[in-house]
Amino acid sequence: MKEKISITSIASISPLGSNLDEIWKAYQNNQHYFSFENINEAKTWVAPLATSAQEMVASLRGSDSKYKKLDNSVLFAMVASRMAFEQSGWSNTSDFGINMGSSRGATKLFEEYHSEFLNTGISSTLSSPTTTLGNISSWVSHDLGAKGPDISHSITCSTGLHSVLNGVAWLNSGMSSRFLVGASEAPLTNFTIAQMKALKIYAKAPTFNSNSVVDKATVIERGQNYPCQALNFEKEYNSMILGEAASVACLETGIVDNALAVIEGVGFATEILKHNTSISANAVCFQKSMKKALNGLNPAEVDAIVMHAPGTIKGDSSEYNAIKEVFGDDMPQLTTNKWKIGHTFATSGMLNLELAILMLQNNEMVSIPYLNQKTHEKDLKKVLVNAVGFGGNAVSILVSKKE
């Protein structure tokens, strides 16, 4: 990086809530935010938006006739972007760029339009324009009146942090001085859930008796007081659960007065594919991305890592092995939020960044309740944030407290 970058605001809607106070309060309890939905005629763990966030999305959808035909992924992004923009202090300018991404895009609309086509042989007029990935950033740009570049992309689960990379690159190039970056995901649909279950990585729901009452013995047996067992290296089953969310951050060149945190380093790497979901046992991609983000910094100066840790056996262990390779005896404190809110695909890295910022601001580590974790007494000053997508496409962002 040529110059440090300030994060002047970050906003999200997720299972945890719709404002930073509500979200931080949710991180203070040991509850998870999963519930059951009947998807494809099976009880399935999911993490839907919090009620406050759902109300904001519903209000936006009803505020303009044009919004009624938009996918949830677009509306989620617009809600989060409005909040981030309002908090950033950019109200007097339209000179900023936008990079919004999504792993799956308009999943709900695409499934509905495709089903309609299979049943009738005819495609609806709006089926194409409302399902293109560019919809997300374009509508955000339209809504905020931005005059800078408008970029969309999809790099599976590291999409959100790739948005941050792109924003940093534009700012460091001098082609822009402000960039709004983020991701949106609305994956709680029949086909998306079925895809994850087909990969054998989705958390199994406990059995129910004939009266639709949960079998408590099964819950206890599988440790499903916390159905997603992210970073539990003794688990014998995959436990990934999907959640929905959007998260957006505003970036500015240099260290500005209203910075929430400062981006000190960025790293990225991709592994050679052995199969479509491959990642090596020691996550070489993460080793490279973390080393790039550190950029010569003494690893002992990193106080914590917010891990990708999706709750799968291989995904959790490979990232942990990579961290051991890079940090050795200087292991930072480790955490993840997927035990609490599940995997939000593209948005997951942005929610990791949000958690890192909240921990820095409150000088408090958020631990995982079912693990025997020892917290350090030293202040939190630097936190590393990780994300990786199918095929070993890793990103690491080093953020620090503004001094």
PDB file of N, CA and C in Angstrom, residues 202-258:
ATOM      1  N   TYR A 202     -23.336 -28.631   4.934  1.00  0.00           N
ATOM      2  CA  TYR A 202     -24.360 -27.907   5.681  1.00  0.00           C
ATOM      3  C   TYR A 202     -24.650 -28.595   7.015  1.00  0.00           C
ATOM      4  N   ALA A 203     -24.933 -27.802   8.038  1.00  0.00           N
ATOM      5  CA  ALA A 203     -25.253 -28.345   9.357  1.00  0.00           C
ATOM      6  C   ALA A 203     -26.537 -29.162   9.302  1.00  0.00           C
ATOM      7  N   LYS A 204     -26.507 -30.300   9.939  1.00  0.00           N
ATOM      8  CA  LYS A 204     -27.696 -31.139   9.996  1.00  0.00           C
ATOM      9  C   LYS A 204     -28.629 -30.649  11.098  1.00  0.00           C
ATOM     10  N   ALA A 205     -29.902 -30.587  10.782  1.00  0.00           N
ATOM     11  CA  ALA A 205     -30.888 -30.202  11.779  1.00  0.00           C
ATOM     12  C   ALA A 205     -31.206 -31.394  12.662  1.00  0.00           C
ATOM     13  N   PRO A 206     -31.552 -31.159  13.926  1.00  0.00           N
ATOM     14  CA  PRO A 206     -31.952 -32.269  14.788  1.00  0.00           C
ATOM     15  C   PRO A 206     -33.246 -32.888  14.303  1.00  0.00           C
ATOM     16  N   THR A 207     -33.499 -34.104  14.698  1.00  0.00           N
ATOM     17  CA  THR A 207     -34.719 -34.792  14.278  1.00  0.00           C
ATOM     18  C   THR A 207     -35.924 -34.262  15.052  1.00  0.00           C
ATOM     19  N   PHE A 208     -37.096 -34.422  14.461  1.00  0.00           N
ATOM     20  CA  PHE A 208     -38.334 -34.005  15.088  1.00  0.00           C
ATOM     21  C   PHE A 208     -39.253 -35.217  15.218  1.00  0.00           C
ATOM     22  N   ASN A 209     -40.052 -35.229  16.294  1.00  0.00           N
ATOM     23  CA  ASN A 209     -40.996 -36.338  16.421  1.00  0.00           C
ATOM     24  C   ASN A 209     -42.268 -36.050  15.633  1.00  0.00           C
ATOM     25  N   SER A 210     -43.243 -36.923  15.729  1.00  0.00           N
ATOM     26  CA  SER A 210     -44.458 -36.807  14.920  1.00  0.00           C
ATOM     27  C   SER A 210     -45.264 -35.559  15.243  1.00  0.00           C
ATOM     28  N   ASN A 211     -45.022 -34.968  16.409  1.00  0.00           N
ATOM     29  CA  ASN A 211     -45.739 -33.754  16.800  1.00  0.00           C
ATOM     30  C   ASN A 211     -44.944 -32.490  16.486  1.00  0.00           C
ATOM     31  N   SER A 212     -43.906 -32.655  15.629  1.00  0.00           N
ATOM     32  CA  SER A 212     -43.048 -31.540  15.212  1.00  0.00           C
ATOM     33  C   SER A 212     -42.321 -30.898  16.391  1.00  0.00           C
ATOM     34  N   VAL A 213     -42.033 -31.700  17.401  1.00  0.00           N
ATOM     35  CA  VAL A 213     -41.274 -31.232  18.550  1.00  0.00           C
ATOM     36  C   VAL A 213     -39.841 -31.725  18.417  1.00  0.00           C
ATOM     37  N   VAL A 214     -38.892 -30.847  18.676  1.00  0.00           N
ATOM     38  CA  VAL A 214     -37.498 -31.212  18.498  1.00  0.00           C
ATOM     39  C   VAL A 214     -37.090 -32.284  19.498  1.00  0.00           C
ATOM     40  N   ASP A 215     -36.310 -33.233  19.024  1.00  0.00           N
ATOM     41  CA  ASP A 215     -35.775 -34.294  19.860  1.00  0.00           C
ATOM     42  C   ASP A 215     -34.570 -33.732  20.611  1.00  0.00           C
ATOM     43  N   LYS A 216     -34.750 -33.423  21.897  1.00  0.00           N
ATOM     44  CA  LYS A 216     -33.694 -32.772  22.668  1.00  0.00           C
ATOM     45  C   LYS A 216     -32.453 -33.646  22.787  1.00  0.00           C
ATOM     46  N   ALA A 217     -32.644 -34.947  22.802  1.00  0.00           N
ATOM     47  CA  ALA A 217     -31.496 -35.851  22.890  1.00  0.00           C
ATOM     48  C   ALA A 217     -30.583 -35.687  21.684  1.00  0.00           C
ATOM     49  N   THR A 218     -31.186 -35.505  20.507  1.00  0.00           N
ATOM     50  CA  THR A 218     -30.393 -35.314  19.290  1.00  0.00           C
ATOM     51  C   THR A 218     -29.643 -33.993  19.343  1.00  0.00           C
ATOM     52  N   VAL A 219     -30.290 -32.959  19.875  1.00  0.00           N
ATOM     53  CA  VAL A 219     -29.643 -31.654  19.994  1.00  0.00           C
ATOM     54  C   VAL A 219     -28.403 -31.764  20.862  1.00  0.00           C
ATOM     55  N   ILE A 220     -28.552 -32.403  22.012  1.00  0.00           N
ATOM     56  CA  ILE A 220     -27.418 -32.531  22.933  1.00  0.00           C
ATOM     57  C   ILE A 220     -26.336 -33.400  22.326  1.00  0.00           C
ATOM     58  N   GLU A 221     -26.742 -34.479  21.681  1.00  0.00           N
ATOM     59  CA  GLU A 221     -25.781 -35.409  21.097  1.00  0.00           C
ATOM     60  C   GLU A 221     -24.892 -34.712  20.079  1.00  0.00           C
ATOM     61  N   ARG A 222     -25.452 -33.846  19.278  1.00  0.00           N
ATOM     62  CA  ARG A 222     -24.691 -33.186  18.227  1.00  0.00           C
ATOM     63  C   ARG A 222     -24.141 -31.836  18.658  1.00  0.00           C
ATOM     64  N   GLY A 223     -24.248 -31.501  19.927  1.00  0.00           N
ATOM     65  CA  GLY A 223     -23.726 -30.224  20.386  1.00  0.00           C
ATOM     66  C   GLY A 223     -24.454 -29.053  19.770  1.00  0.00           C
ATOM     67  N   GLN A 224     -25.727 -29.221  19.420  1.00  0.00           N
ATOM     68  CA  GLN A 224     -26.396 -28.195  18.648  1.00  0.00           C
ATOM     69  C   GLN A 224     -27.071 -27.144  19.504  1.00  0.00           C
ATOM     70  N   ASN A 225     -26.639 -27.025  20.760  1.00  0.00           N
ATOM     71  CA  ASN A 225     -26.909 -25.778  21.446  1.00  0.00           C
ATOM     72  C   ASN A 225     -26.254 -24.666  20.635  1.00  0.00           C
ATOM     73  N   TYR A 226     -25.172 -25.015  19.944  1.00  0.00           N
ATOM     74  CA  TYR A 226     -24.516 -24.155  18.955  1.00  0.00           C
ATOM     75  C   TYR A 226     -24.376 -24.963  17.668  1.00  0.00           C
ATOM     76  N   PRO A 227     -25.372 -24.893  16.801  1.00  0.00           N
ATOM     77  CA  PRO A 227     -25.380 -25.785  15.627  1.00  0.00           C
ATOM     78  C   PRO A 227     -24.237 -25.567  14.656  1.00  0.00           C
ATOM     79  N   CYS A 228     -23.695 -24.329  14.570  1.00  0.00           N
ATOM     80  CA  CYS A 228     -22.487 -24.107  13.772  1.00  0.00           C
ATOM     81  C   CYS A 228     -21.296 -24.143  14.715  1.00  0.00           C
ATOM     82  N   GLN A 229     -20.459 -25.144  14.547  1.00  0.00           N
ATOM     83  CA  GLN A 229     -19.325 -25.367  15.443  1.00  0.00           C
ATOM     84  C   GLN A 229     -18.022 -24.828  14.839  1.00  0.00           C
ATOM     85  N   ALA A 230     -18.057 -23.595  14.397  1.00  0.00           N
ATOM     86  CA  ALA A 230     -16.870 -22.976  13.819  1.00  0.00           C
ATOM     87  C   ALA A 230     -15.731 -22.961  14.834  1.00  0.00           C
ATOM     88  N   LEU A 231     -14.538 -23.331  14.378  1.00  0.00           N
ATOM     89  CA  LEU A 231     -13.301 -23.389  15.167  1.00  0.00           C
ATOM     90  C   LEU A 231     -13.297 -24.463  16.246  1.00  0.00           C
ATOM     91  N   ASN A 232     -14.276 -25.331  16.244  1.00  0.00           N
ATOM     92  CA  ASN A 232     -14.205 -26.520  17.098  1.00  0.00           C
ATOM     93  C   ASN A 232     -13.479 -27.595  16.301  1.00  0.00           C
ATOM     94  N   PHE A 233     -12.216 -27.809  16.606  1.00  0.00           N
ATOM     95  CA  PHE A 233     -11.405 -28.723  15.814  1.00  0.00           C
ATOM     96  C   PHE A 233     -11.649 -30.190  16.179  1.00  0.00           C
ATOM     97  N   GLU A 234     -12.533 -30.433  17.138  1.00  0.00           N
ATOM     98  CA  GLU A 234     -12.885 -31.807  17.506  1.00  0.00           C
ATOM     99  C   GLU A 234     -14.199 -32.253  16.864  1.00  0.00           C
ATOM    100  N   LYS A 235     -14.852 -31.369  16.119  1.00  0.00           N
ATOM    101  CA  LYS A 235     -16.131 -31.750  15.511  1.00  0.00           C
ATOM    102  C   LYS A 235     -15.917 -32.837  14.466  1.00  0.00           C
ATOM    103  N   GLU A 236     -16.899 -33.689  14.322  1.00  0.00           N
ATOM    104  CA  GLU A 236     -16.810 -34.816  13.392  1.00  0.00           C
ATOM    105  C   GLU A 236     -17.753 -34.652  12.216  1.00  0.00           C
ATOM    106  N   TYR A 237     -18.354 -33.474  12.100  1.00  0.00           N
ATOM    107  CA  TYR A 237     -19.305 -33.228  11.025  1.00  0.00           C
ATOM    108  C   TYR A 237     -19.180 -31.771  10.597  1.00  0.00           C
ATOM    109  N   ASN A 238     -19.492 -31.510   9.352  1.00  0.00           N
ATOM    110  CA  ASN A 238     -19.521 -30.136   8.861  1.00  0.00           C
ATOM    111  C   ASN A 238     -20.738 -29.408   9.430  1.00  0.00           C
ATOM    112  N   SER A 239     -20.596 -28.126   9.694  1.00  0.00           N
ATOM    113  CA  SER A 239     -21.675 -27.418  10.397  1.00  0.00           C
ATOM    114  C   SER A 239     -21.928 -26.017   9.848  1.00  0.00           C
ATOM    115  N   MET A 240     -21.663 -25.830   8.562  1.00  0.00           N
ATOM    116  CA  MET A 240     -21.914 -24.522   7.969  1.00  0.00           C
ATOM    117  C   MET A 240     -23.413 -24.243   7.877  1.00  0.00           C
ATOM    118  N   ILE A 241     -23.807 -23.000   8.147  1.00  0.00           N
ATOM    119  CA  ILE A 241     -25.204 -22.561   8.058  1.00  0.00           C
ATOM    120  C   ILE A 241     -25.223 -21.234   7.300  1.00  0.00           C
ATOM    121  N   LEU A 242     -26.188 -21.058   6.421  1.00  0.00           N
ATOM    122  CA  LEU A 242     -26.263 -19.829   5.645  1.00  0.00           C
ATOM    123  C   LEU A 242     -27.034 -18.736   6.389  1.00  0.00           C
ATOM    124  N   GLY A 243     -26.550 -17.510   6.237  1.00  0.00           N
ATOM    125  CA  GLY A 243     -27.236 -16.345   6.759  1.00  0.00           C
ATOM    126  C   GLY A 243     -27.343 -15.291   5.669  1.00  0.00           C
ATOM    127  N   GLU A 244     -28.191 -14.296   5.887  1.00  0.00           N
ATOM    128  CA  GLU A 244     -28.342 -13.213   4.913  1.00  0.00           C
ATOM    129  C   GLU A 244     -27.896 -11.898   5.541  1.00  0.00           C
ATOM    130  N   ALA A 245     -27.287 -11.049   4.716  1.00  0.00           N
ATOM    131  CA  ALA A 245     -26.759  -9.787   5.244  1.00  0.00           C
ATOM    132  C   ALA A 245     -26.243  -8.915   4.112  1.00  0.00           C
ATOM    133  N   ALA A 246     -26.087  -7.639   4.426  1.00  0.00           N
ATOM    134  CA  ALA A 246     -25.353  -6.696   3.574  1.00  0.00           C
ATOM    135  C   ALA A 246     -24.515  -5.831   4.486  1.00  0.00           C
ATOM    136  N   SER A 247     -23.316  -5.476   4.035  1.00  0.00           N
ATOM    137  CA  SER A 247     -22.447  -4.615   4.832  1.00  0.00           C
ATOM    138  C   SER A 247     -21.658  -3.699   3.908  1.00  0.00           C
ATOM    139  N   VAL A 248     -21.531  -2.448   4.308  1.00  0.00           N
ATOM    140  CA  VAL A 248     -20.921  -1.423   3.463  1.00  0.00           C
ATOM    141  C   VAL A 248     -19.994  -0.545   4.315  1.00  0.00           C
ATOM    142  N   ALA A 249     -18.831  -0.204   3.752  1.00  0.00           N
ATOM    143  CA  ALA A 249     -17.894   0.685   4.432  1.00  0.00           C
ATOM    144  C   ALA A 249     -17.528   1.837   3.512  1.00  0.00           C
ATOM    145  N   CYS A 250     -17.206   2.976   4.105  1.00  0.00           N
ATOM    146  CA  CYS A 250     -16.739   4.140   3.356  1.00  0.00           C
ATOM    147  C   CYS A 250     -15.252   4.327   3.623  1.00  0.00           C
ATOM    148  N   LEU A 251     -14.477   4.430   2.539  1.00  0.00           N
ATOM    149  CA  LEU A 251     -13.024   4.536   2.623  1.00  0.00           C
ATOM    150  C   LEU A 251     -12.563   5.896   2.113  1.00  0.00           C
ATOM    151  N   GLU A 252     -11.523   6.445   2.759  1.00  0.00           N
ATOM    152  CA  GLU A 252     -10.932   7.708   2.324  1.00  0.00           C
ATOM    153  C   GLU A 252      -9.422   7.621   2.377  1.00  0.00           C
ATOM    154  N   THR A 253      -8.763   8.333   1.492  1.00  0.00           N
ATOM    155  CA  THR A 253      -7.311   8.356   1.446  1.00  0.00           C
ATOM    156  C   THR A 253      -6.728   9.022   2.687  1.00  0.00           C
ATOM    157  N   GLY A 254      -5.683   8.406   3.244  1.00  0.00           N
ATOM    158  CA  GLY A 254      -4.992   8.987   4.388  1.00  0.00           C
ATOM    159  C   GLY A 254      -5.716   8.728   5.695  1.00  0.00           C
ATOM    160  N   ILE A 255      -5.213   9.321   6.759  1.00  0.00           N
ATOM    161  CA  ILE A 255      -5.819   9.167   8.087  1.00  0.00           C
ATOM    162  C   ILE A 255      -6.608  10.448   8.384  1.00  0.00           C
ATOM    163  N   VAL A 256      -7.918  10.332   8.403  1.00  0.00           N
ATOM    164  CA  VAL A 256      -8.782  11.503   8.592  1.00  0.00           C
ATOM    165  C   VAL A 256      -9.305  11.545  10.023  1.00  0.00           C
ATOM    166  N   ASP A 257      -9.817  12.690  10.417  1.00  0.00           N
ATOM    167  CA  ASP A 257     -10.214  12.900  11.818  1.00  0.00           C
ATOM    168  C   ASP A 257     -11.317  11.960  12.281  1.00  0.00           C
ATOM    169  N   ASN A 258     -12.265  11.646  11.390  1.00  0.00           N
ATOM    170  CA  ASN A 258     -13.412  10.838  11.810  1.00  0.00           C
ATOM    171  C   ASN A 258     -13.240   9.347  11.490  1.00  0.00           C
TER     172      ASN A 258
END
